[in-house]
JSON list of C-alpha atoms in Angstrom, two decimals:
[
{"chain": "A", "resi": 1, "resn": "THR", "atom": "CA", "xyz": [88.82, 105.32, 117.85]},
{"chain": "A", "resi": 2, "resn": "ILE", "atom": "CA", "xyz": [91.00, 102.74, 119.62]},
{"chain": "A", "resi": 3, "resn": "SER", "atom": "CA", "xyz": [89.63, 99.64, 121.30]},
{"chain": "A", "resi": 4, "resn": "GLY", "atom": "CA", "xyz": [91.11, 96.44, 122.65]},
{"chain": "A", "resi": 5, "resn": "THR", "atom": "CA", "xyz": [91.94, 94.35, 125.71]},
{"chain": "A", "resi": 6, "resn": "SER", "atom": "CA", "xyz": [95.34, 93.93, 127.37]},
{"chain": "A", "resi": 7, "resn": "THR", "atom": "CA", "xyz": [96.49, 91.87, 130.34]},
{"chain": "A", "resi": 8, "resn": "PHE", "atom": "CA", "xyz": [99.41, 93.21, 132.38]},
{"chain": "A", "resi": 9, "resn": "PRO", "atom": "CA", "xyz": [101.26, 90.25, 133.98]},
{"chain": "A", "resi": 10, "resn": "GLY", "atom": "CA", "xyz": [101.87, 90.55, 137.71]},
{"chain": "A", "resi": 11, "resn": "PRO", "atom": "CA", "xyz": [105.43, 90.54, 139.12]},
{"chain": "A", "resi": 12, "resn": "GLY", "atom": "CA", "xyz": [106.30, 87.85, 141.65]},
{"chain": "A", "resi": 13, "resn": "GLY", "atom": "CA", "xyz": [103.17, 86.63, 143.43]},
{"chain": "A", "resi": 14, "resn": "ALA", "atom": "CA", "xyz": [100.99, 89.55, 142.34]},
{"chain": "A", "resi": 15, "resn": "SER", "atom": "CA", "xyz": [97.91, 89.05, 140.15]},
{"chain": "A", "resi": 16, "resn": "SER", "atom": "CA", "xyz": [97.65, 90.02, 136.51]},
{"chain": "A", "resi": 17, "resn": "VAL", "atom": "CA", "xyz": [95.57, 93.09, 135.65]},
{"chain": "A", "resi": 18, "resn": "SER", "atom": "CA", "xyz": [93.26, 93.24, 132.59]},
{"chain": "A", "resi": 19, "resn": "VAL", "atom": "CA", "xyz": [91.94, 96.44, 131.05]},
{"chain": "A", "resi": 20, "resn": "ASP", "atom": "CA", "xyz": [89.59, 97.22, 128.16]},
{"chain": "A", "resi": 21, "resn": "ALA", "atom": "CA", "xyz": [91.27, 100.15, 126.46]},
{"chain": "A", "resi": 22, "resn": "ASP", "atom": "CA", "xyz": [88.09, 101.44, 124.81]},
{"chain": "A", "resi": 23, "resn": "THR", "atom": "CA", "xyz": [86.41, 101.97, 128.20]},
{"chain": "A", "resi": 24, "resn": "ILE", "atom": "CA", "xyz": [89.24, 104.27, 129.32]},
{"chain": "A", "resi": 25, "resn": "LEU", "atom": "CA", "xyz": [90.59, 106.07, 126.25]},
{"chain": "A", "resi": 26, "resn": "GLU", "atom": "CA", "xyz": [89.11, 109.40, 125.22]},
{"chain": "A", "resi": 27, "resn": "ASN", "atom": "CA", "xyz": [92.10, 111.66, 124.70]},
{"chain": "A", "resi": 28, "resn": "LEU", "atom": "CA", "xyz": [94.43, 111.75, 121.73]},
{"chain": "A", "resi": 29, "resn": "LYS", "atom": "CA", "xyz": [97.78, 113.29, 122.57]},
{"chain": "A", "resi": 30, "resn": "MET", "atom": "CA", "xyz": [99.44, 112.98, 119.15]},
{"chain": "A", "resi": 31, "resn": "THR", "atom": "CA", "xyz": [99.26, 110.96, 115.94]},
{"chain": "A", "resi": 32, "resn": "PHE", "atom": "CA", "xyz": [101.16, 110.86, 112.67]},
{"chain": "A", "resi": 33, "resn": "MET", "atom": "CA", "xyz": [100.47, 108.98, 109.43]},
{"chain": "A", "resi": 34, "resn": "GLY", "atom": "CA", "xyz": [102.56, 109.02, 106.28]},
{"chain": "A", "resi": 35, "resn": "SER", "atom": "CA", "xyz": [103.40, 106.85, 103.29]},
{"chain": "A", "resi": 36, "resn": "PHE", "atom": "CA", "xyz": [105.97, 106.77, 100.48]},
{"chain": "A", "resi": 37, "resn": "GLU", "atom": "CA", "xyz": [105.82, 104.94, 97.17]},
{"chain": "A", "resi": 38, "resn": "ALA", "atom": "CA", "xyz": [108.25, 104.54, 94.27]},
{"chain": "A", "resi": 39, "resn": "SER", "atom": "CA", "xyz": [107.87, 102.57, 91.04]},
{"chain": "A", "resi": 40, "resn": "ASN", "atom": "CA", "xyz": [109.79, 101.64, 87.90]},
{"chain": "A", "resi": 41, "resn": "GLY", "atom": "CA", "xyz": [107.42, 100.35, 85.26]},
{"chain": "A", "resi": 42, "resn": "THR", "atom": "CA", "xyz": [105.10, 97.73, 86.73]},
{"chain": "A", "resi": 43, "resn": "TRP", "atom": "CA", "xyz": [107.30, 97.03, 89.79]},
{"chain": "A", "resi": 44, "resn": "GLY", "atom": "CA", "xyz": [107.52, 99.25, 92.84]},
{"chain": "A", "resi": 45, "resn": "GLY", "atom": "CA", "xyz": [107.88, 99.60, 96.58]},
{"chain": "A", "resi": 46, "resn": "TYR", "atom": "CA", "xyz": [105.56, 100.97, 99.25]},
{"chain": "A", "resi": 47, "resn": "THR", "atom": "CA", "xyz": [105.89, 101.87, 102.92]},
{"chain": "A", "resi": 48, "resn": "ASP", "atom": "CA", "xyz": [103.41, 103.28, 105.41]},
{"chain": "A", "resi": 49, "resn": "LEU", "atom": "CA", "xyz": [103.91, 104.46, 109.00]},
{"chain": "A", "resi": 50, "resn": "VAL", "atom": "CA", "xyz": [101.40, 105.24, 111.76]},
{"chain": "A", "resi": 51, "resn": "TYR", "atom": "CA", "xyz": [102.43, 106.64, 115.16]},
{"chain": "A", "resi": 52, "resn": "MET", "atom": "CA", "xyz": [99.99, 107.23, 118.02]},
{"chain": "A", "resi": 53, "resn": "ASP", "atom": "CA", "xyz": [100.20, 108.57, 121.56]},
{"chain": "A", "resi": 54, "resn": "VAL", "atom": "CA", "xyz": [96.96, 108.37, 123.56]},
{"chain": "A", "resi": 55, "resn": "GLY", "atom": "CA", "xyz": [95.97, 108.26, 127.20]},
{"chain": "A", "resi": 56, "resn": "ASP", "atom": "CA", "xyz": [93.36, 109.13, 129.76]},
{"chain": "A", "resi": 57, "resn": "SER", "atom": "CA", "xyz": [92.55, 109.02, 133.47]},
{"chain": "A", "resi": 58, "resn": "LYS", "atom": "CA", "xyz": [89.39, 107.72, 135.13]},
{"chain": "A", "resi": 59, "resn": "SER", "atom": "CA", "xyz": [88.16, 108.09, 138.70]},
{"chain": "A", "resi": 60, "resn": "ASN", "atom": "CA", "xyz": [85.61, 105.92, 140.55]},
{"chain": "A", "resi": 61, "resn": "THR", "atom": "CA", "xyz": [85.64, 103.30, 137.83]},
{"chain": "A", "resi": 62, "resn": "GLN", "atom": "CA", "xyz": [85.58, 99.50, 137.67]},
{"chain": "A", "resi": 63, "resn": "ALA", "atom": "CA", "xyz": [86.77, 99.27, 134.06]},
{"chain": "A", "resi": 64, "resn": "PHE", "atom": "CA", "xyz": [89.45, 96.68, 134.77]},
{"chain": "A", "resi": 65, "resn": "SER", "atom": "CA", "xyz": [89.97, 93.41, 136.64]},
{"chain": "A", "resi": 66, "resn": "ILE", "atom": "CA", "xyz": [92.62, 91.95, 138.95]},
{"chain": "A", "resi": 67, "resn": "GLY", "atom": "CA", "xyz": [93.35, 88.29, 138.34]},
{"chain": "A", "resi": 68, "resn": "SER", "atom": "CA", "xyz": [90.53, 86.61, 136.42]},
{"chain": "A", "resi": 69, "resn": "ARG", "atom": "CA", "xyz": [87.78, 88.42, 138.36]},
{"chain": "A", "resi": 70, "resn": "GLY", "atom": "CA", "xyz": [86.42, 91.95, 138.42]},
{"chain": "A", "resi": 71, "resn": "ILE", "atom": "CA", "xyz": [87.11, 94.07, 141.46]},
{"chain": "A", "resi": 72, "resn": "PRO", "atom": "CA", "xyz": [84.52, 93.83, 144.30]},
{"chain": "A", "resi": 73, "resn": "ALA", "atom": "CA", "xyz": [81.22, 95.70, 143.89]},
{"chain": "A", "resi": 74, "resn": "GLY", "atom": "CA", "xyz": [82.00, 98.06, 146.77]},
{"chain": "A", "resi": 75, "resn": "THR", "atom": "CA", "xyz": [85.40, 98.98, 145.31]},
{"chain": "A", "resi": 76, "resn": "SER", "atom": "CA", "xyz": [86.28, 101.73, 142.86]},
{"chain": "A", "resi": 77, "resn": "ALA", "atom": "CA", "xyz": [89.58, 102.73, 141.33]},
{"chain": "A", "resi": 78, "resn": "SER", "atom": "CA", "xyz": [91.45, 105.69, 139.95]},
{"chain": "A", "resi": 79, "resn": "LEU", "atom": "CA", "xyz": [93.14, 104.67, 136.70]},
{"chain": "A", "resi": 80, "resn": "ASP", "atom": "CA", "xyz": [95.78, 106.33, 134.54]},
{"chain": "A", "resi": 81, "resn": "TYR", "atom": "CA", "xyz": [96.38, 104.63, 131.17]},
{"chain": "A", "resi": 82, "resn": "ASP", "atom": "CA", "xyz": [98.85, 105.52, 128.42]},
{"chain": "A", "resi": 83, "resn": "LEU", "atom": "CA", "xyz": [99.49, 103.88, 125.05]},
{"chain": "A", "resi": 84, "resn": "LYS", "atom": "CA", "xyz": [102.21, 104.68, 122.55]},
{"chain": "A", "resi": 85, "resn": "GLY", "atom": "CA", "xyz": [102.61, 102.66, 119.38]},
{"chain": "A", "resi": 86, "resn": "TRP", "atom": "CA", "xyz": [103.94, 102.28, 115.86]},
{"chain": "A", "resi": 87, "resn": "VAL", "atom": "CA", "xyz": [102.37, 100.38, 112.97]},
{"chain": "A", "resi": 88, "resn": "TRP", "atom": "CA", "xyz": [104.80, 100.07, 110.04]},
{"chain": "A", "resi": 89, "resn": "THR", "atom": "CA", "xyz": [104.01, 98.39, 106.72]},
{"chain": "A", "resi": 90, "resn": "VAL", "atom": "CA", "xyz": [106.61, 97.77, 104.02]},
{"chain": "A", "resi": 91, "resn": "ALA", "atom": "CA", "xyz": [105.84, 95.94, 100.76]},
{"chain": "A", "resi": 92, "resn": "GLY", "atom": "CA", "xyz": [106.79, 95.33, 97.16]},
{"chain": "A", "resi": 93, "resn": "THR", "atom": "CA", "xyz": [104.14, 96.13, 94.54]},
{"chain": "A", "resi": 94, "resn": "TYR", "atom": "CA", "xyz": [103.23, 94.91, 91.05]},
{"chain": "A", "resi": 95, "resn": "ARG", "atom": "CA", "xyz": [100.78, 96.81, 88.82]},
{"chain": "A", "resi": 96, "resn": "VAL", "atom": "CA", "xyz": [98.13, 94.47, 87.44]},
{"chain": "A", "resi": 97, "resn": "MET", "atom": "CA", "xyz": [95.78, 97.13, 86.06]},
{"chain": "A", "resi": 98, "resn": "ALA", "atom": "CA", "xyz": [96.76, 100.48, 84.54]},
{"chain": "A", "resi": 99, "resn": "GLU", "atom": "CA", "xyz": [93.69, 101.79, 82.74]},
{"chain": "A", "resi": 100, "resn": "ARG", "atom": "CA", "xyz": [93.00, 105.52, 82.50]},
{"chain": "A", "resi": 101, "resn": "ASP", "atom": "CA", "xyz": [90.24, 105.37, 85.10]},
{"chain": "A", "resi": 102, "resn": "LEU", "atom": "CA", "xyz": [91.35, 102.36, 87.13]},
{"chain": "A", "resi": 103, "resn": "LYS", "atom": "CA", "xyz": [94.69, 101.46, 88.66]},
{"chain": "A", "resi": 104, "resn": "MET", "atom": "CA", "xyz": [95.39, 98.43, 90.85]},
{"chain": "A", "resi": 105, "resn": "ASP", "atom": "CA", "xyz": [98.59, 97.12, 92.45]},
{"chain": "A", "resi": 106, "resn": "LEU", "atom": "CA", "xyz": [99.18, 93.80, 94.16]},
{"chain": "A", "resi": 107, "resn": "LEU", "atom": "CA", "xyz": [101.36, 94.10, 97.27]},
{"chain": "A", "resi": 108, "resn": "VAL", "atom": "CA", "xyz": [103.33, 91.56, 99.29]},
{"chain": "A", "resi": 109, "resn": "GLY", "atom": "CA", "xyz": [105.25, 92.54, 102.38]},
{"chain": "A", "resi": 110, "resn": "ALA", "atom": "CA", "xyz": [105.24, 92.71, 106.17]},
{"chain": "A", "resi": 111, "resn": "ARG", "atom": "CA", "xyz": [103.77, 94.80, 108.97]},
{"chain": "A", "resi": 112, "resn": "ALA", "atom": "CA", "xyz": [105.34, 95.54, 112.35]},
{"chain": "A", "resi": 113, "resn": "LEU", "atom": "CA", "xyz": [103.40, 96.44, 115.49]},
{"chain": "A", "resi": 114, "resn": "ASP", "atom": "CA", "xyz": [105.18, 98.02, 118.46]},
{"chain": "A", "resi": 115, "resn": "LEU", "atom": "CA", "xyz": [103.00, 98.95, 121.46]},
{"chain": "A", "resi": 116, "resn": "ARG", "atom": "CA", "xyz": [104.04, 100.33, 124.84]},
{"chain": "A", "resi": 117, "resn": "GLN", "atom": "CA", "xyz": [101.33, 100.54, 127.49]},
{"chain": "A", "resi": 118, "resn": "LYS", "atom": "CA", "xyz": [101.39, 101.82, 131.06]},
{"chain": "A", "resi": 119, "resn": "LEU", "atom": "CA", "xyz": [98.61, 101.45, 133.64]},
{"chain": "A", "resi": 120, "resn": "SER", "atom": "CA", "xyz": [98.56, 102.94, 137.14]},
{"chain": "A", "resi": 121, "resn": "TRP", "atom": "CA", "xyz": [95.73, 102.37, 139.63]},
{"chain": "A", "resi": 122, "resn": "ALA", "atom": "CA", "xyz": [94.69, 102.90, 143.23]},
{"chain": "A", "resi": 123, "resn": "LEU", "atom": "CA", "xyz": [91.69, 101.18, 144.82]},
{"chain": "A", "resi": 124, "resn": "ALA", "atom": "CA", "xyz": [89.26, 102.70, 147.29]},
{"chain": "A", "resi": 125, "resn": "GLY", "atom": "CA", "xyz": [86.25, 101.39, 149.20]},
{"chain": "A", "resi": 126, "resn": "ASN", "atom": "CA", "xyz": [85.67, 97.76, 150.16]},
{"chain": "A", "resi": 127, "resn": "VAL", "atom": "CA", "xyz": [89.03, 96.31, 149.12]},
{"chain": "A", "resi": 128, "resn": "GLY", "atom": "CA", "xyz": [89.06, 93.47, 151.67]},
{"chain": "A", "resi": 129, "resn": "PRO", "atom": "CA", "xyz": [89.37, 90.47, 149.27]},
{"chain": "A", "resi": 130, "resn": "VAL", "atom": "CA", "xyz": [92.02, 92.20, 147.14]},
{"chain": "A", "resi": 131, "resn": "ALA", "atom": "CA", "xyz": [95.59, 91.24, 148.07]},
{"chain": "A", "resi": 132, "resn": "LEU", "atom": "CA", "xyz": [97.60, 94.04, 149.62]},
{"chain": "A", "resi": 133, "resn": "PRO", "atom": "CA", "xyz": [100.20, 94.26, 146.78]},
{"chain": "A", "resi": 134, "resn": "ASP", "atom": "CA", "xyz": [97.36, 94.66, 144.24]},
{"chain": "A", "resi": 135, "resn": "ARG", "atom": "CA", "xyz": [95.53, 97.59, 145.87]},
{"chain": "A", "resi": 136, "resn": "ALA", "atom": "CA", "xyz": [97.72, 100.15, 144.13]},
{"chain": "A", "resi": 137, "resn": "GLY", "atom": "CA", "xyz": [100.45, 99.87, 141.57]},
{"chain": "A", "resi": 138, "resn": "THR", "atom": "CA", "xyz": [101.86, 100.52, 138.14]},
{"chain": "A", "resi": 139, "resn": "ARG", "atom": "CA", "xyz": [102.36, 97.98, 135.38]},
{"chain": "A", "resi": 140, "resn": "GLU", "atom": "CA", "xyz": [104.00, 98.40, 131.98]},
{"chain": "A", "resi": 141, "resn": "LEU", "atom": "CA", "xyz": [103.59, 96.20, 128.94]},
{"chain": "A", "resi": 142, "resn": "ASP", "atom": "CA", "xyz": [105.53, 96.07, 125.65]},
{"chain": "A", "resi": 143, "resn": "GLU", "atom": "CA", "xyz": [104.31, 94.15, 122.61]},
{"chain": "A", "resi": 144, "resn": "GLN", "atom": "CA", "xyz": [106.23, 93.77, 119.35]},
{"chain": "A", "resi": 145, "resn": "ASN", "atom": "CA", "xyz": [105.38, 91.47, 116.49]},
{"chain": "A", "resi": 146, "resn": "TRP", "atom": "CA", "xyz": [105.77, 91.02, 112.73]},
{"chain": "A", "resi": 147, "resn": "ASP", "atom": "CA", "xyz": [103.23, 89.66, 110.26]},
{"chain": "A", "resi": 148, "resn": "ALA", "atom": "CA", "xyz": [103.38, 88.85, 106.55]},
{"chain": "A", "resi": 149, "resn": "VAL", "atom": "CA", "xyz": [100.70, 90.70, 104.56]},
{"chain": "A", "resi": 150, "resn": "VAL", "atom": "CA", "xyz": [99.25, 90.51, 101.04]},
{"chain": "A", "resi": 151, "resn": "GLY", "atom": "CA", "xyz": [96.77, 92.90, 99.51]},
{"chain": "A", "resi": 152, "resn": "ILE", "atom": "CA", "xyz": [95.70, 95.33, 96.82]},
{"chain": "A", "resi": 153, "resn": "LYS", "atom": "CA", "xyz": [95.69, 99.11, 96.49]},
{"chain": "A", "resi": 154, "resn": "GLY", "atom": "CA", "xyz": [94.87, 101.63, 93.82]},
{"chain": "A", "resi": 155, "resn": "ARG", "atom": "CA", "xyz": [92.40, 104.24, 92.67]},
{"chain": "A", "resi": 156, "resn": "ALA", "atom": "CA", "xyz": [89.28, 104.46, 90.51]},
{"chain": "A", "resi": 157, "resn": "ALA", "atom": "CA", "xyz": [88.60, 107.77, 88.71]},
{"chain": "A", "resi": 158, "resn": "PHE", "atom": "CA", "xyz": [85.19, 109.07, 87.73]},
{"chain": "A", "resi": 159, "resn": "GLY", "atom": "CA", "xyz": [83.63, 112.19, 86.28]},
{"chain": "A", "resi": 160, "resn": "GLU", "atom": "CA", "xyz": [86.21, 114.00, 84.13]},
{"chain": "A", "resi": 161, "resn": "GLY", "atom": "CA", "xyz": [89.03, 112.11, 85.83]},
{"chain": "A", "resi": 162, "resn": "ARG", "atom": "CA", "xyz": [89.92, 114.63, 88.54]},
{"chain": "A", "resi": 163, "resn": "TRP", "atom": "CA", "xyz": [87.71, 112.95, 91.14]},
{"chain": "A", "resi": 164, "resn": "PHE", "atom": "CA", "xyz": [88.75, 109.49, 92.25]},
{"chain": "A", "resi": 165, "resn": "VAL", "atom": "CA", "xyz": [88.21, 106.84, 94.93]},
{"chain": "A", "resi": 166, "resn": "PRO", "atom": "CA", "xyz": [91.45, 105.61, 96.60]},
{"chain": "A", "resi": 167, "resn": "TYR", "atom": "CA", "xyz": [91.33, 102.13, 98.12]},
{"chain": "A", "resi": 168, "resn": "TYR", "atom": "CA", "xyz": [93.59, 99.79, 100.09]},
{"chain": "A", "resi": 169, "resn": "LEU", "atom": "CA", "xyz": [93.11, 96.33, 101.60]},
{"chain": "A", "resi": 170, "resn": "ASP", "atom": "CA", "xyz": [95.56, 93.85, 103.12]},
{"chain": "A", "resi": 171, "resn": "LEU", "atom": "CA", "xyz": [95.37, 90.64, 105.14]},
{"chain": "A", "resi": 172, "resn": "GLY", "atom": "CA", "xyz": [98.09, 88.93, 107.10]},
{"chain": "A", "resi": 173, "resn": "ALA", "atom": "CA", "xyz": [99.26, 86.66, 109.89]},
{"chain": "A", "resi": 174, "resn": "GLY", "atom": "CA", "xyz": [102.46, 85.60, 111.61]},
{"chain": "A", "resi": 175, "resn": "GLU", "atom": "CA", "xyz": [103.24, 86.44, 115.20]},
{"chain": "A", "resi": 176, "resn": "SER", "atom": "CA", "xyz": [99.63, 87.60, 115.49]},
{"chain": "A", "resi": 177, "resn": "LYS", "atom": "CA", "xyz": [96.70, 85.30, 114.76]},
{"chain": "A", "resi": 178, "resn": "PHE", "atom": "CA", "xyz": [95.22, 87.58, 112.10]},
{"chain": "A", "resi": 179, "resn": "THR", "atom": "CA", "xyz": [95.56, 91.21, 111.05]},
{"chain": "A", "resi": 180, "resn": "TRP", "atom": "CA", "xyz": [93.91, 93.27, 108.36]},
{"chain": "A", "resi": 181, "resn": "GLN", "atom": "CA", "xyz": [93.81, 96.87, 107.22]},
{"chain": "A", "resi": 182, "resn": "ALA", "atom": "CA", "xyz": [91.40, 98.74, 104.94]},
{"chain": "A", "resi": 183, "resn": "MET", "atom": "CA", "xyz": [91.11, 102.28, 103.63]},
{"chain": "A", "resi": 184, "resn": "ALA", "atom": "CA", "xyz": [88.69, 103.99, 101.22]},
{"chain": "A", "resi": 185, "resn": "GLY", "atom": "CA", "xyz": [87.70, 107.57, 100.55]},
{"chain": "A", "resi": 186, "resn": "ILE", "atom": "CA", "xyz": [87.36, 110.33, 98.00]},
{"chain": "A", "resi": 187, "resn": "GLY", "atom": "CA", "xyz": [90.07, 112.42, 96.34]},
{"chain": "A", "resi": 188, "resn": "TYR", "atom": "CA", "xyz": [90.56, 115.28, 93.90]},
{"chain": "A", "resi": 189, "resn": "SER", "atom": "CA", "xyz": [93.58, 115.76, 91.62]},
{"chain": "A", "resi": 190, "resn": "PHE", "atom": "CA", "xyz": [95.38, 119.07, 91.09]},
{"chain": "A", "resi": 191, "resn": "GLY", "atom": "CA", "xyz": [98.42, 119.82, 88.98]},
{"chain": "A", "resi": 192, "resn": "TRP", "atom": "CA", "xyz": [100.78, 119.44, 91.93]},
{"chain": "A", "resi": 193, "resn": "GLY", "atom": "CA", "xyz": [99.13, 116.33, 93.49]},
{"chain": "A", "resi": 194, "resn": "ASP", "atom": "CA", "xyz": [95.98, 115.20, 95.26]},
{"chain": "A", "resi": 195, "resn": "VAL", "atom": "CA", "xyz": [93.86, 115.97, 98.30]},
{"chain": "A", "resi": 196, "resn": "VAL", "atom": "CA", "xyz": [92.22, 112.91, 99.86]},
{"chain": "A", "resi": 197, "resn": "ALA", "atom": "CA", "xyz": [89.65, 112.36, 102.61]},
{"chain": "A", "resi": 198, "resn": "ALA", "atom": "CA", "xyz": [89.37, 108.74, 103.74]},
{"chain": "A", "resi": 199, "resn": "TRP", "atom": "CA", "xyz": [88.38, 106.33, 106.50]},
{"chain": "A", "resi": 200, "resn": "ARG", "atom": "CA", "xyz": [90.98, 103.85, 107.75]},
{"chain": "A", "resi": 201, "resn": "TYR", "atom": "CA", "xyz": [90.72, 100.73, 109.90]},
{"chain": "A", "resi": 202, "resn": "ILE", "atom": "CA", "xyz": [93.51, 98.50, 111.31]},
{"chain": "A", "resi": 203, "resn": "ASP", "atom": "CA", "xyz": [92.70, 95.37, 113.30]},
{"chain": "A", "resi": 204, "resn": "TYR", "atom": "CA", "xyz": [94.81, 92.80, 115.22]},
{"chain": "A", "resi": 205, "resn": "GLN", "atom": "CA", "xyz": [93.66, 89.50, 116.72]},
{"chain": "A", "resi": 206, "resn": "MET", "atom": "CA", "xyz": [96.48, 88.04, 118.80]},
{"chain": "A", "resi": 207, "resn": "LYS", "atom": "CA", "xyz": [97.34, 84.41, 119.48]},
{"chain": "A", "resi": 208, "resn": "SER", "atom": "CA", "xyz": [96.29, 82.77, 122.74]},
{"chain": "A", "resi": 209, "resn": "GLY", "atom": "CA", "xyz": [98.51, 83.69, 125.66]},
{"chain": "A", "resi": 210, "resn": "LYS", "atom": "CA", "xyz": [99.57, 87.08, 124.30]},
{"chain": "A", "resi": 211, "resn": "PRO", "atom": "CA", "xyz": [99.26, 89.96, 126.80]},
{"chain": "A", "resi": 212, "resn": "VAL", "atom": "CA", "xyz": [97.45, 92.04, 124.14]},
{"chain": "A", "resi": 213, "resn": "GLU", "atom": "CA", "xyz": [94.35, 90.00, 123.28]},
{"chain": "A", "resi": 214, "resn": "ASP", "atom": "CA", "xyz": [93.06, 92.26, 120.49]},
{"chain": "A", "resi": 215, "resn": "ILE", "atom": "CA", "xyz": [93.34, 95.85, 119.39]},
{"chain": "A", "resi": 216, "resn": "ASN", "atom": "CA", "xyz": [91.99, 97.98, 116.55]},
{"chain": "A", "resi": 217, "resn": "PHE", "atom": "CA", "xyz": [92.35, 101.55, 115.35]},
{"chain": "A", "resi": 218, "resn": "SER", "atom": "CA", "xyz": [89.90, 103.42, 113.10]},
{"chain": "A", "resi": 219, "resn": "GLY", "atom": "CA", "xyz": [88.97, 106.92, 112.06]},
{"chain": "A", "resi": 220, "resn": "PRO", "atom": "CA", "xyz": [88.88, 109.59, 109.35]},
{"chain": "A", "resi": 221, "resn": "GLY", "atom": "CA", "xyz": [91.85, 111.37, 107.87]},
{"chain": "A", "resi": 222, "resn": "ILE", "atom": "CA", "xyz": [92.67, 114.15, 105.42]},
{"chain": "A", "resi": 223, "resn": "ALA", "atom": "CA", "xyz": [95.88, 113.90, 103.40]},
{"chain": "A", "resi": 224, "resn": "ALA", "atom": "CA", "xyz": [97.87, 115.78, 100.80]},
{"chain": "A", "resi": 225, "resn": "VAL", "atom": "CA", "xyz": [99.58, 113.60, 98.16]},
{"chain": "A", "resi": 226, "resn": "PHE", "atom": "CA", "xyz": [102.61, 114.97, 96.32]},
{"chain": "A", "resi": 227, "resn": "ARG", "atom": "CA", "xyz": [103.89, 113.40, 93.08]},
{"chain": "A", "resi": 228, "resn": "TRP", "atom": "CA", "xyz": [107.18, 113.85, 91.30]}
]
């Protein structure tokens, strides 16, 4: 699930265009998630990467606005929206708990967000009050920012120790107003590594004046974890 609101600034004298992504997006084109961790004693390093490519088209919709107002009641639009993005976290870690059934690391680092959005539209119907340059067009929007993050991550085992609950939580701010990420699930250990099923949520609240007002990503995932 992806939801959020973006405003595409207008070139020259044209109006800005605002769109609620969650009212348009239904189709996932491609996604990738992966992480790598290394440690030496209690100190370590951690990095995590998420890539997404999503988009959808809508016909006879009013799920966007031109300027600060919605389009007229007698007007509908055909929309084509595309979003590509990276979310990259890199951090140093320190193990504060290393019991047999409970492990916890503190992490301090940074997260980068890189979004590229493209919106194309064409209006139909009663378009009288809409300025001629705004009745059809294409706008593109790039957003890049860095935030400092702090958090915890680890795992809690139960049963005979093969079953465990992985967890992750971080909070941060910087070029965005506030960002946070959480993950929890269930895992099972084999001799070669682990298999994990988890739910993940990433949220961004941007500072006033940013073209991307807010955006969040959430959903389930299944992962294989290899150790050496």
